[in-house]
Coordinates of C-alpha atoms and ligand atoms in Angstrom, one line a residue:
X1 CA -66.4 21.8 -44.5
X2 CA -67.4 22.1 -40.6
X3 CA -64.9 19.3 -38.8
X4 CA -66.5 17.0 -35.2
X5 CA -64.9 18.2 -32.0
X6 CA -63.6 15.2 -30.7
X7 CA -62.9 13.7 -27.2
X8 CA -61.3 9.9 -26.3
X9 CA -61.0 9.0 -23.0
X10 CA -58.7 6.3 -22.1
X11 CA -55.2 6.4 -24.1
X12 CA -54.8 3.0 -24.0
X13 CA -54.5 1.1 -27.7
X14 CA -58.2 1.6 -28.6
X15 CA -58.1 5.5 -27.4
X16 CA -54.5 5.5 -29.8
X17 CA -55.6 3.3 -32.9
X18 CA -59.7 5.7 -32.4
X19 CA -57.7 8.8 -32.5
X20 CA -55.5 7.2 -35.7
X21 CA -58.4 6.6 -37.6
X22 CA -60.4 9.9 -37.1
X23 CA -57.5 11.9 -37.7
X24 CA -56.9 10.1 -40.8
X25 CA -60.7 11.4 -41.9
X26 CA -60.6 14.8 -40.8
X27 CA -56.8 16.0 -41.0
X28 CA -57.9 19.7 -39.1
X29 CA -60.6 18.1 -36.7
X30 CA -59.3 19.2 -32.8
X31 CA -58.9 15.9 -30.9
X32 CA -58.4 15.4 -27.5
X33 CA -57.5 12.2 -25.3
X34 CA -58.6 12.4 -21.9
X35 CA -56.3 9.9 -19.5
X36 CA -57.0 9.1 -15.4
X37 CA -53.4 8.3 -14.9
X38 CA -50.5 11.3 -15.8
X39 CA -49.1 8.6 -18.3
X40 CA -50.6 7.4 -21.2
X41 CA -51.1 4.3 -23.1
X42 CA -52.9 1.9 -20.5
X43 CA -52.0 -1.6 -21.0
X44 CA -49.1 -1.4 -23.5
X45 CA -47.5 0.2 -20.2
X46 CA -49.4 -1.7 -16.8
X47 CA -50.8 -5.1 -18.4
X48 CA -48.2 -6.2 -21.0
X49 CA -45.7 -8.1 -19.2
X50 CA -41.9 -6.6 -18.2
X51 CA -40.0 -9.0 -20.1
X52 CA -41.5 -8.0 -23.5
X53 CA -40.4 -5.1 -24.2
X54 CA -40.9 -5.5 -28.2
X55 CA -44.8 -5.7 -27.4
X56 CA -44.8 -2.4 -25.2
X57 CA -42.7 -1.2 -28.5
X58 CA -46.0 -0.1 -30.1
X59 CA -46.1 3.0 -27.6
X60 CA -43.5 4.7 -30.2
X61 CA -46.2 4.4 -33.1
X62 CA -48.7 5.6 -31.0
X63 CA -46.3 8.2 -29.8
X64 CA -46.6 9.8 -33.0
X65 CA -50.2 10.5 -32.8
X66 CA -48.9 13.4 -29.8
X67 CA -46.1 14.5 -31.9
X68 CA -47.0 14.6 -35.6
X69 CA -50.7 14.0 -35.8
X70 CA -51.7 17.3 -33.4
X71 CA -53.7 15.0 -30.9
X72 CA -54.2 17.2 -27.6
X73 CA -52.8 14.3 -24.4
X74 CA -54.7 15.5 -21.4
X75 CA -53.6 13.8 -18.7
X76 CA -54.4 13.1 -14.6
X77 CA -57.8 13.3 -15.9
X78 CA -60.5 11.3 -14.7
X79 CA -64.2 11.3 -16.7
X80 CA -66.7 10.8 -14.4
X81 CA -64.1 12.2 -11.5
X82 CA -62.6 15.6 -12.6
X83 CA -64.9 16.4 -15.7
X84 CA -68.1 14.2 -15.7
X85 CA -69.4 12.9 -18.7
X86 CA -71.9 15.3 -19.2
X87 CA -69.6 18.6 -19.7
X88 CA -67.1 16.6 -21.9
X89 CA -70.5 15.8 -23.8
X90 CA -71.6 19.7 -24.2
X91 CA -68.4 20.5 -25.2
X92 CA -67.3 18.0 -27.8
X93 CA -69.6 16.8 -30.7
X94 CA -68.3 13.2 -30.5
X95 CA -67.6 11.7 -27.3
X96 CA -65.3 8.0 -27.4
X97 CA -65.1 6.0 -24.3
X98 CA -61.8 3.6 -24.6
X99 CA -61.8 3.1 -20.8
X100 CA -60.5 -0.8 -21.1
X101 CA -61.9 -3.5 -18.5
X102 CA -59.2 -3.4 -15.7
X103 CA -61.0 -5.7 -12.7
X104 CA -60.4 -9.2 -12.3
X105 CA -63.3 -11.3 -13.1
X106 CA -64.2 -13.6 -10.4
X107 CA -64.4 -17.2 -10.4
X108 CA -68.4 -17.4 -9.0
X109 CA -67.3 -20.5 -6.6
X110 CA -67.2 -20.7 -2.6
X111 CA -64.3 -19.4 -0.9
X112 CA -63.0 -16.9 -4.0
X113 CA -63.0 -13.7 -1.9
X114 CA -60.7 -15.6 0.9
X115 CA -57.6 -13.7 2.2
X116 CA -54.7 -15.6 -0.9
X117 CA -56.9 -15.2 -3.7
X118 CA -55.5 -12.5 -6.4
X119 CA -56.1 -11.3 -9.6
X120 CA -53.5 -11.4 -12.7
X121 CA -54.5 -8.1 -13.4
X122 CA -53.5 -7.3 -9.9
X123 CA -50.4 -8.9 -10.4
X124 CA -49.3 -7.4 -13.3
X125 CA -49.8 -4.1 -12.5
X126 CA -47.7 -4.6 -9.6
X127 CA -44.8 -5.9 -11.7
X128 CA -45.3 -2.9 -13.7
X129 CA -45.2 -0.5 -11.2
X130 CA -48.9 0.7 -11.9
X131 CA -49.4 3.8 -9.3
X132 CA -52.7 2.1 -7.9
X133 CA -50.9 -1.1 -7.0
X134 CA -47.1 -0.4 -5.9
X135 CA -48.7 -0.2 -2.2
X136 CA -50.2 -3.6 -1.6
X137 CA -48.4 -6.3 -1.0
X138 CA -49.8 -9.8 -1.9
X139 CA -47.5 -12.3 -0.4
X140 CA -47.2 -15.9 -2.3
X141 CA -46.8 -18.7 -0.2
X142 CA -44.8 -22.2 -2.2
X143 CA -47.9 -23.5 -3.4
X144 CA -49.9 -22.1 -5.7
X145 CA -52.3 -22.6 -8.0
X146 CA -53.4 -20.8 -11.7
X147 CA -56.7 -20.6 -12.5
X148 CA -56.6 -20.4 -16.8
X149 CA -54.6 -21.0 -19.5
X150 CA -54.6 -17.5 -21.6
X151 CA -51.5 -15.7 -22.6
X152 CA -51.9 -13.9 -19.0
X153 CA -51.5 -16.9 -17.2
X154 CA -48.9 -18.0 -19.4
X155 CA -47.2 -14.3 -18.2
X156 CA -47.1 -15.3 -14.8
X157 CA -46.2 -18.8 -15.3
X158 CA -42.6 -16.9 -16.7
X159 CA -42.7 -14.3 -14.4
X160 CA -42.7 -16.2 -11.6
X161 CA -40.0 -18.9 -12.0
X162 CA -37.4 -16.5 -14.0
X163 CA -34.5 -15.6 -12.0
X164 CA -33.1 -12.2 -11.9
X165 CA -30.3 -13.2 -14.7
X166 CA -33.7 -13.8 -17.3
X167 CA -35.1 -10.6 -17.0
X168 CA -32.0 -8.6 -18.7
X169 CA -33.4 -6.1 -21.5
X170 CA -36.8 -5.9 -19.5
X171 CA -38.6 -2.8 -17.6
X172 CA -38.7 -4.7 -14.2
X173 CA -38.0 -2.2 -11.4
X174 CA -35.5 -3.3 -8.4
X175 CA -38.6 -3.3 -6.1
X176 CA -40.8 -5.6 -8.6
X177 CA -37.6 -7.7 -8.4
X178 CA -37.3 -7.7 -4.8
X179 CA -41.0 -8.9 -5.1
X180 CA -40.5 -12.1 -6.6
X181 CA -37.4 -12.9 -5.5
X182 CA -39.6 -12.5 -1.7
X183 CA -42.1 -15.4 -2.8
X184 CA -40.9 -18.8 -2.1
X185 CA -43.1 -20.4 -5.1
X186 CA -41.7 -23.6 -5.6
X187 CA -44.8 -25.4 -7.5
X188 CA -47.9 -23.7 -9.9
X189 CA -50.7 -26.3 -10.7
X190 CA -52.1 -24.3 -13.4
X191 CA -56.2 -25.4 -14.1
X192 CA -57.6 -24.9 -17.4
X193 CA -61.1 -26.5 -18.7
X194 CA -60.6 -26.9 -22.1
X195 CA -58.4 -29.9 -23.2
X196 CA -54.3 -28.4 -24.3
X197 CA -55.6 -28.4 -28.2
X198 CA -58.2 -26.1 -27.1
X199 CA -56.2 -24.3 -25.0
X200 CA -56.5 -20.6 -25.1
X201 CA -53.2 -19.7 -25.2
X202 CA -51.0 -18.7 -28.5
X203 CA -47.8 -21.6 -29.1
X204 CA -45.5 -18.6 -29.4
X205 CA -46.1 -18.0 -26.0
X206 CA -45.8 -21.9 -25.0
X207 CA -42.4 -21.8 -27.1
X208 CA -41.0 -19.0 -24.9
X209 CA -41.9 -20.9 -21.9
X210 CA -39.5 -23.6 -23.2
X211 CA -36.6 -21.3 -23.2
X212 CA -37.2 -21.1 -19.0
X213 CA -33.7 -22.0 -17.1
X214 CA -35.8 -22.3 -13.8
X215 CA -39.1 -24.0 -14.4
X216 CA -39.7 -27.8 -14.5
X217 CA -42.9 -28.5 -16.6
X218 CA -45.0 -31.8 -16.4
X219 CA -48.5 -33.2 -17.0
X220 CA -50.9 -33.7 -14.2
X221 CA -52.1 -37.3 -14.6
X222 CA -55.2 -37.4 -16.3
X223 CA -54.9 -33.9 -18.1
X224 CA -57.1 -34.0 -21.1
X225 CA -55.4 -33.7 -24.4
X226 CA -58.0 -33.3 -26.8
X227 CA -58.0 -33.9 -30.5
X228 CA -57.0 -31.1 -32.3
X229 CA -59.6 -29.6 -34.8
X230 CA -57.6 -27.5 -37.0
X231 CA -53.3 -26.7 -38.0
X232 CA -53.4 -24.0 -35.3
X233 CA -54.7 -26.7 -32.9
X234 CA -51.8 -29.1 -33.8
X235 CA -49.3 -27.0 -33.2
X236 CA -50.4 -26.1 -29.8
X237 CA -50.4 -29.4 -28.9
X238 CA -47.5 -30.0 -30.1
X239 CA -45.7 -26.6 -28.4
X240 CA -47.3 -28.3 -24.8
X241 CA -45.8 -31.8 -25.5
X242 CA -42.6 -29.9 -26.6
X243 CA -42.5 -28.4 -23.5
X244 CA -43.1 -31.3 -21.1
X245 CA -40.5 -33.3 -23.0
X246 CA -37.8 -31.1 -23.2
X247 CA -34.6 -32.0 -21.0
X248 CA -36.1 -30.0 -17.5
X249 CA -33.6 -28.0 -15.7
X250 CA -32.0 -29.7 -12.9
X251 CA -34.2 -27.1 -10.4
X252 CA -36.2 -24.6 -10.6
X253 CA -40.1 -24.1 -10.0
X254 CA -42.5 -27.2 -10.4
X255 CA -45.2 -26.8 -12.9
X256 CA -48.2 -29.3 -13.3
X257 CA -50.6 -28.3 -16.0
X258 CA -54.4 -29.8 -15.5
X259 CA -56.5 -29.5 -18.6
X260 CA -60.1 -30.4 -18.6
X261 CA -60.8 -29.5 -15.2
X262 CA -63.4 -27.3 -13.3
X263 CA -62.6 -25.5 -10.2
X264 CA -65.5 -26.1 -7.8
X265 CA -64.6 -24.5 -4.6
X266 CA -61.2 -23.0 -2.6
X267 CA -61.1 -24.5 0.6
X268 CA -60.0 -22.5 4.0
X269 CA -61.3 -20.9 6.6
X270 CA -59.3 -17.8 7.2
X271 CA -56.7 -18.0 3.9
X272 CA -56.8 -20.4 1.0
X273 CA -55.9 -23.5 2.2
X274 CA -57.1 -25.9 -0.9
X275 CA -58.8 -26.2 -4.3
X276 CA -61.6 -28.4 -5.0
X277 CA -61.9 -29.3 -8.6
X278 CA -63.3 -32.1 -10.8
X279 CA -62.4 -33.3 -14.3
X280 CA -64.8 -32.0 -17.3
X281 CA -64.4 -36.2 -18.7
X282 CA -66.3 -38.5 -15.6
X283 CA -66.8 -35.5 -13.1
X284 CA -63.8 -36.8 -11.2
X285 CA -63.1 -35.1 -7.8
X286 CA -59.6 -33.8 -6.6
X287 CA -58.0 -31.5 -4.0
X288 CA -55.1 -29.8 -4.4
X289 CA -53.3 -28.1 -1.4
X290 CA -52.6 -24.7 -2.7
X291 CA -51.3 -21.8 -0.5
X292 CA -52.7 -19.0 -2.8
X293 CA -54.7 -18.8 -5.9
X294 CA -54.6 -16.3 -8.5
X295 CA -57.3 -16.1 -11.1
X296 CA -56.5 -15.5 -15.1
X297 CA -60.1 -15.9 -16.3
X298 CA -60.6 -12.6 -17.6
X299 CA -61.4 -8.9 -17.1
X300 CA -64.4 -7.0 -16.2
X301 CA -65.1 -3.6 -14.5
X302 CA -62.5 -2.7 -11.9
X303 CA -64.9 -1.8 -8.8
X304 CA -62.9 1.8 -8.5
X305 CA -63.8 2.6 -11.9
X306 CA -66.3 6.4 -11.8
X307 CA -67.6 5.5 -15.1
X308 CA -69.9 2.2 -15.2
X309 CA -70.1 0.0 -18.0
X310 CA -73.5 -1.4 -17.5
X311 CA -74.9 2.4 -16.7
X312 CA -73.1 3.2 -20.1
X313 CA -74.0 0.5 -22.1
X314 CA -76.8 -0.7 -21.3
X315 CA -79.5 -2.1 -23.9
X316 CA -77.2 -0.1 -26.5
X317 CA -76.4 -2.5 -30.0
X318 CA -72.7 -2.2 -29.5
X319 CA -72.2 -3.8 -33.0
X320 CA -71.1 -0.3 -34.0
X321 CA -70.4 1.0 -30.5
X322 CA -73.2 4.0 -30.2
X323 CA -74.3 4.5 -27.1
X324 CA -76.0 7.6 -27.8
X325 CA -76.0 10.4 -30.2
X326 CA -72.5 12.2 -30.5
X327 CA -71.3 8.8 -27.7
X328 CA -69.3 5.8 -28.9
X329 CA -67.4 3.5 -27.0
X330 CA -64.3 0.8 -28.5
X331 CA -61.9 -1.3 -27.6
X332 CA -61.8 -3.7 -24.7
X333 CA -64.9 -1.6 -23.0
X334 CA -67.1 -2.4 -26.4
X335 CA -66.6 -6.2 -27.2
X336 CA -65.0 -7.6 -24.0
X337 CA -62.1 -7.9 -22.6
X338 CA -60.6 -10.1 -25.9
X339 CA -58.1 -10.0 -28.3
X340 CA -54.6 -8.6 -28.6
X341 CA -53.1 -5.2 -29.1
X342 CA -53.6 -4.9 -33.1
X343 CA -57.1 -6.1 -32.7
X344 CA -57.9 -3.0 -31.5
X345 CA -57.1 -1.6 -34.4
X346 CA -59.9 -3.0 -36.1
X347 CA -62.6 -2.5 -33.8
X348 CA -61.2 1.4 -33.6
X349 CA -61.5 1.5 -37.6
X350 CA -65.1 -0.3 -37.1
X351 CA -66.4 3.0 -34.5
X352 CA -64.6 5.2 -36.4
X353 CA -66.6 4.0 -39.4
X354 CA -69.5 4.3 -37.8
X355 CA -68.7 8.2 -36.6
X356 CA -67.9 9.1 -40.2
X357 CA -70.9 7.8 -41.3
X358 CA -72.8 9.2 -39.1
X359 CA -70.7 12.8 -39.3
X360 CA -71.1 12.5 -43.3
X361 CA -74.9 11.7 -43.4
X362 CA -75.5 15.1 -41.9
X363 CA -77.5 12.5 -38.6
X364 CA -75.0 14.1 -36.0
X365 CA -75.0 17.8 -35.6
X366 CA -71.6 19.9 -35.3
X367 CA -70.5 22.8 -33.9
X368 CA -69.2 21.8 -30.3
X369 CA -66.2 23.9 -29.4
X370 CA -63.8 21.0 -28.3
X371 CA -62.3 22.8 -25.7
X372 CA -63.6 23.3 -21.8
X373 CA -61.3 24.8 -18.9
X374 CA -59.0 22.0 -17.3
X375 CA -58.2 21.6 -14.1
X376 CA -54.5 22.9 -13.3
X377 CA -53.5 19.3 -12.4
X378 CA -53.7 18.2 -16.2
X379 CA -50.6 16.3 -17.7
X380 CA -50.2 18.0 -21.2
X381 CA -47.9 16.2 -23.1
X382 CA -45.0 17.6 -23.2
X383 CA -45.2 17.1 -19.3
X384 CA -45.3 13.4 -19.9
X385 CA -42.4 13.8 -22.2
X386 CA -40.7 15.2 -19.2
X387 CA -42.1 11.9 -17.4
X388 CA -40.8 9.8 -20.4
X389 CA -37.4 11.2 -20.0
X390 CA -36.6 10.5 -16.3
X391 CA -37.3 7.5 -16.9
X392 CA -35.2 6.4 -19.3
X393 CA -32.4 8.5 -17.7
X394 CA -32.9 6.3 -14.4
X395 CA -32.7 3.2 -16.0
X396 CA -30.7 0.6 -14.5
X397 CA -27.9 -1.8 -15.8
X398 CA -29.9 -3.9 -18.4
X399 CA -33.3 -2.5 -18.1
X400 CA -34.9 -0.6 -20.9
X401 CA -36.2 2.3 -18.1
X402 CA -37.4 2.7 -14.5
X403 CA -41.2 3.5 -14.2
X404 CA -41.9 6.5 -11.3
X405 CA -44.2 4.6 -9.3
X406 CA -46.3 6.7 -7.5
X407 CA -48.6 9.9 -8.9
X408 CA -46.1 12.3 -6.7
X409 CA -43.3 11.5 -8.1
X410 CA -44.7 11.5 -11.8
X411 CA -46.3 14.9 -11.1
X412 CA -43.0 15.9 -10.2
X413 CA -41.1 14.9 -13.2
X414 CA -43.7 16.6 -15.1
X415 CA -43.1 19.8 -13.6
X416 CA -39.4 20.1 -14.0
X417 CA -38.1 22.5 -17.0
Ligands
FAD1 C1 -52.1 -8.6 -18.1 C2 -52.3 -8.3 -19.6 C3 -51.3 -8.6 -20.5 C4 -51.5 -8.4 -21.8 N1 -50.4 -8.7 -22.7 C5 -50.6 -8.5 -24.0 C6 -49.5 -8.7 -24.9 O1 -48.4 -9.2 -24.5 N2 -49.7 -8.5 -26.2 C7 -50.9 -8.0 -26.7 O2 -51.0 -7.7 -27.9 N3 -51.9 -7.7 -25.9 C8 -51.8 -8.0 -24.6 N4 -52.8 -7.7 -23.7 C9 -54.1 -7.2 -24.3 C10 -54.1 -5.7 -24.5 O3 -53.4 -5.1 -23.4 C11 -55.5 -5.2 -24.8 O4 -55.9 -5.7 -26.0 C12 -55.5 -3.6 -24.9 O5 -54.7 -3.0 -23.9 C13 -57.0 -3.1 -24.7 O6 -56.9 -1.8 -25.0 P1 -58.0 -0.7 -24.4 O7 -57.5 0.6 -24.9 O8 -59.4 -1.1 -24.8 O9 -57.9 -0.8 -22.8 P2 -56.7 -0.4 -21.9 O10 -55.4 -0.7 -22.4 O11 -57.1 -0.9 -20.5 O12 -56.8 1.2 -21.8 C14 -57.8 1.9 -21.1 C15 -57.3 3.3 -20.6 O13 -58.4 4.1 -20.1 C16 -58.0 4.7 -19.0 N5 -59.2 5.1 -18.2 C17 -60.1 4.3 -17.6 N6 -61.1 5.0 -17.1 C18 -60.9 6.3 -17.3 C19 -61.6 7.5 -17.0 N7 -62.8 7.5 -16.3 N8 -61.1 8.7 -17.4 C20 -59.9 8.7 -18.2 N9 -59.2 7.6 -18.5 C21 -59.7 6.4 -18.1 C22 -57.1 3.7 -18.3 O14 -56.3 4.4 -17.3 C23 -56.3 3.2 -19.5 O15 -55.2 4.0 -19.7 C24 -52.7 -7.9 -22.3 C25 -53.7 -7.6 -21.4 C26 -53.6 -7.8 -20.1 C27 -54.7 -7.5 -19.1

């Protein structure tokens, strides 16, 4: 039986849990996963935070797919950059973009582009070493506000009011360290519209919170509950009461959590100076003096990105995720930038689905070689494997590894026998 020639680009959990599935139907197809960094596996490695290590754990099942499962890595290789679209297209029958959401989404109010205001995302991959962000240098004043209540905001809630003692059995580099430890936040006001029952964050994540030996948690005045609709509901509510009336640490950061409220605008002329916000309930104004804000509403297209979403996607029903004949997209690029690492597994077995169908029903035609010339720059896998190693070699006292921060030096590793 004639086998698809198939191409993933993006190796983050979607490109892994696609490749997983299509392997699983066709045990002799040749697969290959294009990646634009040297190192694969996206977010389980730049978005999942330092101090969970169990979470970023999932890179050894996915690991597999390189070692056992004959999936081709080819890293330091941009679509749309160093192979456009169009030649991976004429050279593999089916085509899966798992290129994730990577910019911040904006907030959409006055003064959100001012000098102060950052992006979670941004944050993150900074705390995790990500090659694009290890140069900047955002710089956190005492004051500071959260915009969202997520499980990303709740990440930076802990990262920023741990102390270096907390962060034992973590990936945190020295210089991520030496990051924090540089910011003299001493109080978050963290803004979420919803009521806490509604909150969008999960209570295991509120629970760990309550384990913080530096963080001092109470209710902003007329925060807005909310009457829980369901068990899952209750017990959020319950995990945020938990946490404000838990014996607080004799010091440590201040954090007020607002719910029900609506940021209207950040005040300042040359650098965020304020937030203007008003309560969801009566429309009640307030102004918080903030020194910096940084935004955990979500993720769309990061504005360096070659391939564009909208250009991609357009009118396309991405119920199945076809974009075009032989062209599917998954993951956090198909349905939004929702849902956890193993709920990508389901939307990968939903595309997959709908590639076997399509591969089976004789609609898709085969015969694609599923090889092109690569550039000399590509990161096979074995090179990352070199990557991999150094890593874990230069791990320092209590950390599970040191990332190489910058392309050079992972293009280095990658070259040595
Ligand atoms: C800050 C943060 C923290 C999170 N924490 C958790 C957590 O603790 N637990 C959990 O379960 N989930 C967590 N998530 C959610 C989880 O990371 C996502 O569900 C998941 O990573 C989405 O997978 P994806 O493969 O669609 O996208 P991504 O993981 O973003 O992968 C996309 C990949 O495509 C690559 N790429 C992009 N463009 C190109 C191109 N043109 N050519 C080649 N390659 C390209 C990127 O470099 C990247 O490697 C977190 C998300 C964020 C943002």
């Amino acid at each position: 039986m004639t086998v698809p020639s198939i191409a993933i680009v993006g190796s983050g959990p979607s490109g892994c849990y696609v490749a997983q599935a299509l392997r699983k139907a066709w045990a002799d197809a040749p697969i290959s996963l294009f990646e634009r960094l040297p190192v694969p596996y996206g977010l389980a490695r730049y978005g999942v935070a330092p101090d969970h290590p169990g979470t970023k754990a999932v890179t050894n099942q996915f690991a597999r797919l390189f070692e056992r499962e004959n999936i081709r890595f080819c890293g330091n290789l941009e679509i749309g950059r160093d192979i456009t679209l169009n030649e991976l297209r004429e050279h593999f029958d089916v085509v899966v973009l798992t290129l994730g959401l990577a910019g911040d989404s904006r907030l959409g109010i006055p003064g959100d582009q001012l000098p102060g205001v950052y992006g979670a995302g941004q944050l993150t991959r900074l705390l995790n070493d990500h090659p694009d962000e290890v140069d900047t240098a955002p710089v956190l004043g005492e004051r500071i506000a959260i915009i969202g209540n997520g499980n990303v905001a709740i990440d930076l809630i802990r990262l920023l009011s741990k102390k270096a003692d907390e962060f034992a059995g973590s990936d945190l580099s020295p210089q991520s360290l030496a990051w924090l430890q540089a910011q003299p936040v001493r109080e978050i006001d963290v803004i979420g519209r919803s009521p806490a029952a509604q909150a969008k964050c999960d209570t295991v994540m509120l629970r760990e919170l309550g384990k913080l030996n530096h963080a001092c948690f109470s209710l902003a005045d007329d925060a807005l509950l909310g009457e829980p609709q369901s068990p899952a509901e209750q017990a959020r509510l319950d995990a945020f009461k938990a946490l404000i009336e838990r014996e607080q640490p004799a010091e440590g950061v201040t954090i007020r959590l607002h719910f029900g409220k609506v940021p209207q605008a950040i005040i300042g002329q040359q650098q965020v100076e304020g937030l203007r916000m008003t309560a969801t309930q009566n429309g009640a104004e307030q102004t918080l003096d903030i020194d910096n804000l940084i935004t955990a509403i979500g993720f769309n297209q990061h504005p360096q990105q070659t391939l564009h979403r909208d250009q991609l996607c357009g009118d396309a029903d991405l119920n199945l995720g076809r974009l075009d004949q032989g062209l599917y997209c998954a993951g956090w690029l198909r349905r939004g930038p929702r849902g956890t690492i193993p709920e990508n597994r389901a939307d990968a077995r939903l595309v997959a689905d709908a590639i076997i169908a399509a591969v089976n029903s004789g609609r898709l035609p085969l015969g694609k070689p599923g090889e092109l010339p690569l550039p000399a720059h590509c990161v096979s896998y074995q090179a990352w494997q070199q990557i991999d190693r150094r890593e874990l070699e230069q791990a320092g006292p209590q950390r599970t590894r040191q990332k190489l921060r910058s392309r050079a030096d992972m293009l280095a590793a990658a070259r040595t026998q």
